[in-house]
């Protein structure tokens, strides 16, 4: 294999990784660790889809560090790491300072650690990936790419929170997340929607285990549903999304919950899992005949429609709606239900095109086009890493 680049994307329950050749930037191998926190499984496939590695890592207690250690050992045995030129990492939070991808040094790493309280579910795992690589390959250049960076140029009013100024001066404001996904979608909009529509008013719904929506104008983020942390906005797999802050005060005063208990409740036990009592996984909910599964999906869809209204208001209109990420790309029933509720916006989804996952799924007379576009955060990270390190041709 020629010179290559490793991209790590550590999510809440999975680590997705991709190995790219550098010149040209092409996918060589990909894989993921799934079931983190439970039965952990590691799979690597090459660009042709052939399985290179498929193994159970642990039954019951796999963690991010163990999964990365095994991946790196395997890569070294295969001789892949010897050809590594660099690594790019998805890092959820760049705070107020990092508005662009950053080459990682000690000062950058220190700053990333200081930001852990802002994204406790993701930032520690992102940092663990950087440190695991640095321990084995201390000279390997590493680049951190931030989920917040794409939103940094939002109008100040979209970033503001109505708190006393001392708190906003301290950095307590809306940041927005899933920026690498939105940046990738924005980069492919012209070839998918055409240049004119791509420069218009587009709402992107990134519906994965984590879920958010973003308003794009001329390919730039102008508003998003996630705010200070990745807890805000839509209900997610296990996260509550927007709730009245008074609920938190009530839980503390009336239920005697402490910080850790509230954190656990809002991040790990709410959202689709909390409402359904069955699962955080949309596939399981769609397959279930239990009324609580249907209620969880109904709430998810209802909130998507409410947030759509808010983002369309921020944009002053809507030219296109894009669905992406696991649920957005694969769950036709969820898209269909969103389309029904979004009739107020003149949206009309073609049932057959939707069932076939598009890419275009709106009817010709729909007031706004509706698209399904697979996201590719890893490719975005690879492009940033090459650019920052001067690796691209
Ligand atoms: P993450 O935020 O962990 O990256 P993903 O983007 O992989 O999440 O999305 C995971 C979600 O997508 C899960 O709720 C899963 O059930 C859902 N999903 C994936 N494939 C399908 C499918 N074929 N039908 C319905 N939902 C799906």
CSV table of C-alpha atoms and ligand atoms in Angstrom, one decimal:
chain,number,residue,atom,x,y,z
A,1,UNK,CA,0.0,0.0,0.0
A,2,UNK,CA,1.2,3.5,-0.8
A,3,UNK,CA,1.3,6.4,1.7
A,4,UNK,CA,-1.8,6.5,3.7
A,5,UNK,CA,-3.9,8.5,6.1
A,6,UNK,CA,-6.0,7.2,9.0
A,7,UNK,CA,-9.2,8.9,10.0
A,8,UNK,CA,-10.9,8.2,13.3
A,9,UNK,CA,-14.4,9.1,14.1
A,10,UNK,CA,-15.3,8.1,17.6
A,11,UNK,CA,-19.0,8.2,18.3
A,12,UNK,CA,-21.0,7.6,21.4
A,13,UNK,CA,-21.3,3.8,20.8
A,14,UNK,CA,-19.0,3.2,17.9
A,15,UNK,CA,-15.7,4.1,16.3
A,16,UNK,CA,-15.7,4.4,12.6
A,17,UNK,CA,-12.3,4.5,10.9
A,18,UNK,CA,-11.1,4.8,7.3
A,19,UNK,CA,-7.7,4.4,5.7
A,20,UNK,CA,-7.2,6.6,2.7
A,21,UNK,CA,-4.4,6.7,0.1
A,22,UNK,CA,-3.0,10.2,0.1
A,23,UNK,CA,-2.4,10.9,-3.6
A,24,UNK,CA,-5.0,10.6,-4.9
A,25,UNK,CA,-7.2,10.7,-1.8
A,26,UNK,CA,-9.0,7.4,-2.2
A,27,UNK,CA,-10.6,5.1,0.3
A,28,UNK,CA,-8.4,1.9,0.9
A,29,UNK,CA,-10.1,0.3,3.8
A,30,UNK,CA,-12.8,1.1,6.3
A,31,UNK,CA,-14.3,-0.4,9.4
A,32,UNK,CA,-15.9,0.1,12.6
A,33,UNK,CA,-16.0,-1.0,16.2
A,34,UNK,CA,-19.6,-1.5,17.3
A,35,UNK,CA,-21.3,-2.2,20.6
A,36,UNK,CA,-18.9,-0.2,22.7
A,37,UNK,CA,-20.1,-0.5,26.3
A,38,UNK,CA,-21.4,-4.0,25.6
A,39,UNK,CA,-20.3,-6.8,23.2
A,40,UNK,CA,-17.6,-5.1,21.2
A,41,UNK,CA,-17.0,-6.1,17.7
A,42,UNK,CA,-14.2,-5.0,15.2
A,43,UNK,CA,-14.6,-5.3,11.5
A,44,UNK,CA,-12.3,-4.0,8.7
A,45,UNK,CA,-13.2,-4.3,5.0
A,46,UNK,CA,-11.2,-3.2,2.0
A,47,UNK,CA,-12.4,-0.7,-0.6
A,48,UNK,CA,-13.9,-3.6,-2.7
A,49,UNK,CA,-16.0,-4.8,0.3
A,50,UNK,CA,-13.8,-7.8,1.1
A,51,UNK,CA,-13.6,-8.5,4.8
A,52,UNK,CA,-10.1,-8.2,6.2
A,53,UNK,CA,-10.8,-8.7,9.8
A,54,UNK,CA,-13.9,-9.6,11.7
A,55,UNK,CA,-13.6,-10.4,15.4
A,56,UNK,CA,-15.4,-10.2,18.7
A,57,UNK,CA,-13.3,-8.1,21.0
A,58,UNK,CA,-15.1,-8.6,24.2
A,59,UNK,CA,-18.3,-9.9,25.7
A,60,UNK,CA,-20.0,-7.3,27.9
A,61,UNK,CA,-17.4,-4.6,28.7
A,62,UNK,CA,-15.6,-3.3,25.6
A,63,UNK,CA,-14.3,0.2,25.7
A,64,UNK,CA,-12.8,2.7,23.2
A,65,UNK,CA,-9.2,2.3,24.4
A,66,UNK,CA,-9.3,-1.5,24.0
A,67,UNK,CA,-10.8,-1.2,20.6
A,68,UNK,CA,-8.3,1.3,19.3
A,69,UNK,CA,-5.4,-0.8,20.7
A,70,UNK,CA,-6.6,-3.8,18.8
A,71,UNK,CA,-7.1,-1.9,15.6
A,72,UNK,CA,-3.6,-0.4,15.8
A,73,UNK,CA,-1.9,-3.7,16.5
A,74,UNK,CA,-3.7,-5.3,13.6
A,75,UNK,CA,-2.7,-2.4,11.3
A,76,UNK,CA,0.9,-2.7,12.4
A,77,UNK,CA,0.9,-6.5,11.8
A,78,UNK,CA,-0.5,-5.8,8.3
A,79,UNK,CA,2.3,-3.2,7.6
A,80,UNK,CA,-0.3,-0.5,7.2
A,81,UNK,CA,0.9,1.7,10.0
A,82,UNK,CA,4.4,1.8,8.5
A,83,UNK,CA,3.0,3.7,5.5
A,84,UNK,CA,1.0,6.1,7.6
A,85,UNK,CA,1.6,9.8,6.8
A,86,UNK,CA,-0.9,11.3,9.2
A,87,UNK,CA,-4.0,10.8,11.1
A,88,UNK,CA,-7.1,13.0,11.2
A,89,UNK,CA,-9.6,12.9,14.1
A,90,UNK,CA,-13.1,14.0,14.5
A,91,UNK,CA,-13.1,16.1,17.7
A,92,UNK,CA,-16.5,17.2,18.8
A,93,UNK,CA,-15.6,20.5,20.5
A,94,UNK,CA,-13.2,23.2,19.4
A,95,UNK,CA,-14.5,25.8,22.0
A,96,UNK,CA,-14.2,29.5,21.2
A,97,UNK,CA,-10.6,29.2,19.9
A,98,UNK,CA,-10.5,26.5,17.2
A,99,UNK,CA,-12.6,27.6,14.2
A,100,UNK,CA,-10.4,25.6,11.8
A,101,UNK,CA,-8.8,22.1,11.9
A,102,UNK,CA,-5.7,22.2,14.0
A,103,UNK,CA,-2.4,20.2,13.9
A,104,UNK,CA,-2.2,18.6,17.3
A,105,UNK,CA,0.6,19.5,19.7
A,106,UNK,CA,0.8,19.4,23.4
A,107,UNK,CA,-0.9,22.9,23.8
A,108,UNK,CA,-3.7,21.9,21.5
A,109,UNK,CA,-4.2,18.6,23.3
A,110,UNK,CA,-4.3,20.4,26.7
A,111,UNK,CA,-6.9,22.8,25.4
A,112,UNK,CA,-9.0,19.9,24.1
A,113,UNK,CA,-9.0,18.4,27.5
A,114,UNK,CA,-10.2,21.6,29.1
A,115,UNK,CA,-13.2,21.4,26.8
A,116,UNK,CA,-14.3,17.9,28.1
A,117,UNK,CA,-17.0,19.3,30.3
A,118,UNK,CA,-18.7,20.8,27.2
A,119,UNK,CA,-19.0,17.4,25.5
A,120,UNK,CA,-18.5,14.7,28.1
A,121,UNK,CA,-20.0,12.0,25.9
A,122,UNK,CA,-17.6,12.4,23.0
A,123,UNK,CA,-14.6,14.6,23.7
A,124,UNK,CA,-12.8,12.0,26.0
A,125,UNK,CA,-13.1,9.3,23.3
A,126,UNK,CA,-11.8,11.7,20.7
A,127,UNK,CA,-8.8,12.5,22.8
A,128,UNK,CA,-8.2,8.8,23.7
A,129,UNK,CA,-7.8,8.2,20.0
A,130,UNK,CA,-5.2,10.9,19.6
A,131,UNK,CA,-3.3,9.8,22.6
A,132,UNK,CA,-3.3,6.1,21.7
A,133,UNK,CA,-1.8,6.9,18.3
A,134,UNK,CA,0.7,9.3,19.8
A,135,UNK,CA,1.9,6.6,22.2
A,136,UNK,CA,2.7,4.2,19.4
A,137,UNK,CA,3.7,6.6,16.7
A,138,UNK,CA,5.0,9.8,18.4
A,139,UNK,CA,6.2,11.4,15.2
A,140,UNK,CA,3.0,10.9,13.3
A,141,UNK,CA,1.4,14.2,12.5
A,142,UNK,CA,-2.2,14.4,13.8
A,143,UNK,CA,-4.9,16.8,12.9
A,144,UNK,CA,-8.0,17.5,15.0
A,145,UNK,CA,-11.1,18.5,13.0
A,146,UNK,CA,-14.0,20.0,15.0
A,147,UNK,CA,-17.7,19.5,14.8
A,148,UNK,CA,-18.2,23.0,16.1
A,149,UNK,CA,-15.9,24.8,13.5
A,150,UNK,CA,-18.4,24.9,10.6
A,151,UNK,CA,-20.9,26.8,12.7
A,152,UNK,CA,-18.3,29.4,14.0
A,153,UNK,CA,-19.3,31.9,11.4
A,154,UNK,CA,-23.0,31.9,12.3
A,155,UNK,CA,-24.5,35.3,12.9
A,156,UNK,CA,-23.8,36.4,16.6
A,157,UNK,CA,-27.5,36.4,17.3
A,158,UNK,CA,-27.8,32.7,16.3
A,159,UNK,CA,-25.0,31.9,18.8
A,160,UNK,CA,-26.3,34.0,21.6
A,161,UNK,CA,-27.9,32.7,24.8
A,162,UNK,CA,-30.0,35.1,26.9
A,163,UNK,CA,-27.8,34.9,30.0
A,164,UNK,CA,-26.0,37.7,31.8
A,165,UNK,CA,-23.0,38.9,29.8
A,166,UNK,CA,-20.4,37.5,32.2
A,167,UNK,CA,-21.5,34.0,31.2
A,168,UNK,CA,-21.4,34.6,27.4
A,169,UNK,CA,-18.0,36.3,27.9
A,170,UNK,CA,-16.9,33.0,29.4
A,171,UNK,CA,-17.9,31.1,26.3
A,172,UNK,CA,-21.4,29.9,27.4
A,173,UNK,CA,-23.1,30.3,24.1
A,174,UNK,CA,-24.6,28.2,21.3
A,175,UNK,CA,-21.9,26.3,19.2
A,176,UNK,CA,-23.7,23.8,17.1
A,177,UNK,CA,-22.3,20.3,16.3
A,178,UNK,CA,-22.2,17.7,13.5
A,179,UNK,CA,-20.3,20.4,11.6
A,180,UNK,CA,-18.1,18.0,9.6
A,181,UNK,CA,-21.2,16.3,8.3
A,182,UNK,CA,-22.9,19.6,7.3
A,183,UNK,CA,-19.6,20.8,5.7
A,184,UNK,CA,-19.4,17.6,3.7
A,185,UNK,CA,-23.1,17.9,2.6
A,186,UNK,CA,-22.6,21.5,1.7
A,187,UNK,CA,-19.6,20.5,-0.4
A,188,UNK,CA,-21.6,18.0,-2.5
A,189,UNK,CA,-24.8,20.1,-2.8
A,190,UNK,CA,-23.8,21.8,-6.1
A,191,UNK,CA,-23.3,18.5,-7.8
A,192,UNK,CA,-26.5,17.0,-6.4
A,193,UNK,CA,-29.0,19.9,-6.4
A,194,UNK,CA,-27.3,22.1,-9.0
A,195,UNK,CA,-25.4,25.3,-8.3
A,196,UNK,CA,-28.5,27.6,-8.0
A,197,UNK,CA,-30.4,25.5,-5.5
A,198,UNK,CA,-27.2,24.7,-3.6
A,199,UNK,CA,-26.6,28.4,-3.0
A,200,UNK,CA,-30.1,28.8,-1.7
A,201,UNK,CA,-31.8,28.1,1.6
A,202,UNK,CA,-31.3,24.5,2.6
A,203,UNK,CA,-32.1,22.6,5.8
A,204,UNK,CA,-30.0,19.5,6.5
A,205,UNK,CA,-31.4,16.9,9.0
A,206,UNK,CA,-28.5,14.8,10.3
A,207,UNK,CA,-30.5,12.0,11.9
A,208,UNK,CA,-28.2,9.4,13.5
A,209,UNK,CA,-27.8,8.1,17.0
A,210,UNK,CA,-26.9,11.8,17.7
A,211,UNK,CA,-29.3,14.0,15.7
A,212,UNK,CA,-29.4,17.7,14.8
A,213,UNK,CA,-30.5,20.0,12.0
A,214,UNK,CA,-28.7,22.9,10.3
A,215,UNK,CA,-29.9,25.8,8.2
A,216,UNK,CA,-27.5,26.5,5.3
A,217,UNK,CA,-27.5,29.6,3.2
A,218,UNK,CA,-25.1,29.6,0.3
A,219,UNK,CA,-23.5,26.5,1.8
A,220,UNK,CA,-22.8,28.2,5.1
A,221,UNK,CA,-24.3,27.4,8.5
A,222,UNK,CA,-26.6,30.2,9.7
A,223,UNK,CA,-28.4,28.3,12.5
A,224,UNK,CA,-28.5,24.9,14.1
A,225,UNK,CA,-30.6,22.9,16.6
A,226,UNK,CA,-27.7,21.9,18.9
A,227,UNK,CA,-26.4,24.7,21.1
A,228,UNK,CA,-24.0,24.9,24.0
A,229,UNK,CA,-23.6,21.1,24.1
A,230,UNK,CA,-24.6,18.2,21.9
A,231,UNK,CA,-27.6,17.7,24.2
A,232,UNK,CA,-29.8,20.5,22.7
A,233,UNK,CA,-32.3,20.3,19.9
A,234,UNK,CA,-33.8,17.1,18.6
A,235,UNK,CA,-34.4,14.1,20.9
A,236,UNK,CA,-31.8,11.5,20.0
A,237,UNK,CA,-31.0,7.9,20.7
A,238,UNK,CA,-30.4,8.4,24.4
A,239,UNK,CA,-30.2,12.2,24.7
A,240,UNK,CA,-33.3,14.3,25.6
A,241,UNK,CA,-32.7,17.2,23.2
A,242,UNK,CA,-34.3,20.6,24.1
A,243,UNK,CA,-36.1,20.6,27.4
A,244,UNK,CA,-37.3,23.4,29.6
A,245,UNK,CA,-34.3,24.2,31.9
A,246,UNK,CA,-36.9,24.3,34.6
A,247,UNK,CA,-37.1,20.5,34.4
A,248,UNK,CA,-33.4,20.3,35.5
A,249,UNK,CA,-34.1,22.5,38.4
A,250,UNK,CA,-37.2,20.4,39.3
A,251,UNK,CA,-35.2,17.2,39.1
A,252,UNK,CA,-32.6,18.7,41.5
A,253,UNK,CA,-35.0,20.2,44.0
A,254,UNK,CA,-37.8,17.6,44.0
A,255,UNK,CA,-35.9,14.3,43.1
A,256,UNK,CA,-32.7,15.2,44.9
A,257,UNK,CA,-30.6,14.4,41.8
A,258,UNK,CA,-27.0,15.4,41.8
A,259,UNK,CA,-24.9,16.5,38.8
A,260,UNK,CA,-23.9,13.0,37.8
A,261,UNK,CA,-27.4,11.6,38.0
A,262,UNK,CA,-28.8,14.5,35.9
A,263,UNK,CA,-26.0,14.0,33.4
A,264,UNK,CA,-26.7,10.3,33.2
A,265,UNK,CA,-30.4,10.9,32.8
A,266,UNK,CA,-30.2,13.5,30.1
A,267,UNK,CA,-27.4,12.0,28.1
A,268,UNK,CA,-27.9,8.2,28.5
A,269,UNK,CA,-31.4,7.4,29.5
A,270,UNK,CA,-33.6,9.8,27.6
A,271,UNK,CA,-34.5,10.4,24.0
A,272,UNK,CA,-35.8,7.4,21.9
A,273,UNK,CA,-34.6,5.0,24.6
A,274,UNK,CA,-36.3,6.9,27.5
A,275,UNK,CA,-39.6,7.4,25.7
A,276,UNK,CA,-39.9,3.9,24.3
A,277,UNK,CA,-38.4,2.0,27.2
A,278,UNK,CA,-37.3,-0.4,24.5
A,279,UNK,CA,-34.3,0.8,22.5
A,280,UNK,CA,-32.3,3.8,21.3
A,281,UNK,CA,-32.0,2.1,17.9
A,282,UNK,CA,-34.5,3.3,15.2
A,283,UNK,CA,-34.5,-0.1,13.5
A,284,UNK,CA,-35.7,-1.8,16.6
A,285,UNK,CA,-38.4,0.8,17.2
A,286,UNK,CA,-39.7,0.6,13.6
A,287,UNK,CA,-39.9,-3.2,14.0
A,288,UNK,CA,-41.7,-3.0,17.3
A,289,UNK,CA,-45.4,-3.2,17.6
A,290,UNK,CA,-45.3,-1.7,21.1
A,291,UNK,CA,-47.3,1.5,21.5
A,292,UNK,CA,-44.3,3.2,23.3
A,293,UNK,CA,-42.1,2.5,20.3
A,294,UNK,CA,-44.6,4.3,18.1
A,295,UNK,CA,-44.8,7.2,20.6
A,296,UNK,CA,-41.0,7.6,20.6
A,297,UNK,CA,-41.0,7.8,16.8
A,298,UNK,CA,-44.0,10.1,16.7
A,299,UNK,CA,-42.2,12.5,19.1
A,300,UNK,CA,-38.9,12.3,17.1
A,301,UNK,CA,-40.8,13.2,13.9
A,302,UNK,CA,-42.9,15.9,15.6
A,303,UNK,CA,-39.8,17.6,16.9
A,304,UNK,CA,-38.0,17.4,13.6
A,305,UNK,CA,-41.0,19.3,12.1
A,306,UNK,CA,-41.0,21.9,14.9
A,307,UNK,CA,-37.3,22.5,14.4
A,308,UNK,CA,-37.8,22.6,10.6
A,309,UNK,CA,-40.2,25.5,11.2
A,310,UNK,CA,-37.6,27.3,13.4
A,311,UNK,CA,-34.8,26.9,10.8
A,312,UNK,CA,-37.0,27.9,7.9
A,313,UNK,CA,-37.8,31.1,9.9
A,314,UNK,CA,-34.1,31.7,10.4
A,315,UNK,CA,-33.5,31.3,6.6
A,316,UNK,CA,-36.6,33.2,5.5
A,317,UNK,CA,-37.8,30.4,3.3
A,318,UNK,CA,-36.8,26.9,2.1
A,319,UNK,CA,-35.4,25.7,-1.2
A,320,UNK,CA,-34.4,22.2,-0.2
A,321,UNK,CA,-34.5,19.7,2.7
A,322,UNK,CA,-31.8,17.1,2.9
A,323,UNK,CA,-31.9,13.9,5.1
A,324,UNK,CA,-28.6,12.3,6.1
A,325,UNK,CA,-26.9,10.0,8.6
A,326,UNK,CA,-28.2,6.5,9.7
A,327,UNK,CA,-31.9,7.3,10.2
A,328,UNK,CA,-32.0,10.1,7.6
A,329,UNK,CA,-30.4,7.8,4.9
A,330,UNK,CA,-32.1,4.5,5.7
A,331,UNK,CA,-35.4,5.0,7.5
A,332,UNK,CA,-37.9,5.7,4.8
A,333,UNK,CA,-40.9,5.6,7.3
A,334,UNK,CA,-39.4,8.3,9.3
A,335,UNK,CA,-38.8,10.5,6.2
A,336,UNK,CA,-42.3,9.8,5.1
A,337,UNK,CA,-43.8,10.9,8.4
A,338,UNK,CA,-41.6,14.1,8.4
A,339,UNK,CA,-42.9,14.8,4.9
A,340,UNK,CA,-46.5,14.5,6.0
A,341,UNK,CA,-46.1,16.9,8.9
A,342,UNK,CA,-44.1,19.3,6.8
A,343,UNK,CA,-46.9,19.8,4.3
A,344,UNK,CA,-47.2,23.3,5.8
A,345,UNK,CA,-44.0,24.1,4.0
A,346,UNK,CA,-45.4,22.8,0.7
A,347,UNK,CA,-43.2,19.7,1.0
A,348,UNK,CA,-44.4,16.6,-0.8
A,349,UNK,CA,-42.5,13.4,-0.7
A,350,UNK,CA,-42.8,10.8,-3.5
A,351,UNK,CA,-43.5,7.4,-1.7
A,352,UNK,CA,-41.7,5.3,-4.3
A,353,UNK,CA,-38.6,7.5,-4.5
A,354,UNK,CA,-38.6,7.6,-0.7
A,355,UNK,CA,-38.8,3.8,-0.4
A,356,UNK,CA,-35.9,3.6,-2.9
A,357,UNK,CA,-33.9,6.1,-0.8
A,358,UNK,CA,-33.8,8.7,-3.6
A,359,UNK,CA,-31.5,10.5,-3.9
A,360,UNK,CA,-34.2,12.9,-4.9
A,361,UNK,CA,-37.5,12.0,-3.0
A,362,UNK,CA,-39.8,15.0,-3.6
A,363,UNK,CA,-42.6,15.2,-6.2
A,364,UNK,CA,-42.1,17.6,-9.1
A,365,UNK,CA,-44.7,20.0,-7.6
A,366,UNK,CA,-43.2,20.0,-4.1
A,367,UNK,CA,-42.5,23.6,-3.0
A,368,UNK,CA,-39.0,22.6,-1.7
A,369,UNK,CA,-36.9,19.7,-3.1
A,370,UNK,CA,-36.2,16.9,-0.7
A,371,UNK,CA,-33.0,14.8,-1.0
A,372,UNK,CA,-31.3,11.8,0.7
A,373,UNK,CA,-27.6,12.4,0.7
A,374,UNK,CA,-25.2,10.0,2.5
A,375,UNK,CA,-22.8,11.9,4.7
A,376,UNK,CA,-19.1,11.3,4.8
A,377,UNK,CA,-17.5,13.0,7.8
A,378,UNK,CA,-14.4,10.9,7.4
A,379,UNK,CA,-13.7,12.1,3.9
A,380,UNK,CA,-14.1,15.7,5.1
A,381,UNK,CA,-11.6,15.0,7.8
A,382,UNK,CA,-9.2,13.4,5.3
A,383,UNK,CA,-9.4,16.5,3.1
A,384,UNK,CA,-8.8,18.8,6.0
A,385,UNK,CA,-5.9,16.8,7.2
A,386,UNK,CA,-4.2,16.8,3.8
A,387,UNK,CA,-4.7,20.5,3.4
A,388,UNK,CA,-3.4,21.4,6.9
A,389,UNK,CA,-0.3,19.2,6.5
A,390,UNK,CA,0.2,20.1,2.8
A,391,UNK,CA,-0.2,16.5,1.8
A,392,UNK,CA,-2.6,16.9,-1.1
A,393,UNK,CA,-1.3,17.2,-4.6
B,1,LIG,P1,-24.0,7.7,15.0
B,1,LIG,O1,-24.5,8.9,15.5
B,1,LIG,O2,-23.7,6.6,16.0
B,1,LIG,O3,-22.9,7.8,13.9
B,1,LIG,P2,-25.6,6.6,12.7
B,1,LIG,O4,-25.5,7.8,11.8
B,1,LIG,O5,-24.8,5.4,12.4
B,1,LIG,O6,-25.3,7.0,14.3
B,1,LIG,O7,-27.1,6.2,12.9
B,1,LIG,C1,-27.6,5.3,13.8
B,1,LIG,C2,-29.1,5.2,13.7
B,1,LIG,O8,-29.5,5.0,12.4
B,1,LIG,C3,-29.7,4.2,14.6
B,1,LIG,O9,-30.9,4.7,15.2
B,1,LIG,C4,-30.1,3.1,13.6
B,1,LIG,O10,-31.2,2.4,14.0
B,1,LIG,C5,-30.5,4.0,12.4
B,1,LIG,N1,-30.5,3.1,11.2
B,1,LIG,C6,-29.4,2.6,10.5
B,1,LIG,N2,-29.9,1.9,9.5
B,1,LIG,C7,-31.2,1.9,9.5
B,1,LIG,C8,-32.3,1.3,8.7
B,1,LIG,N3,-32.0,0.6,7.7
B,1,LIG,N4,-33.5,1.6,9.0
B,1,LIG,C9,-33.8,2.4,10.1
B,1,LIG,N5,-32.9,3.0,10.9
B,1,LIG,C10,-31.6,2.7,10.6
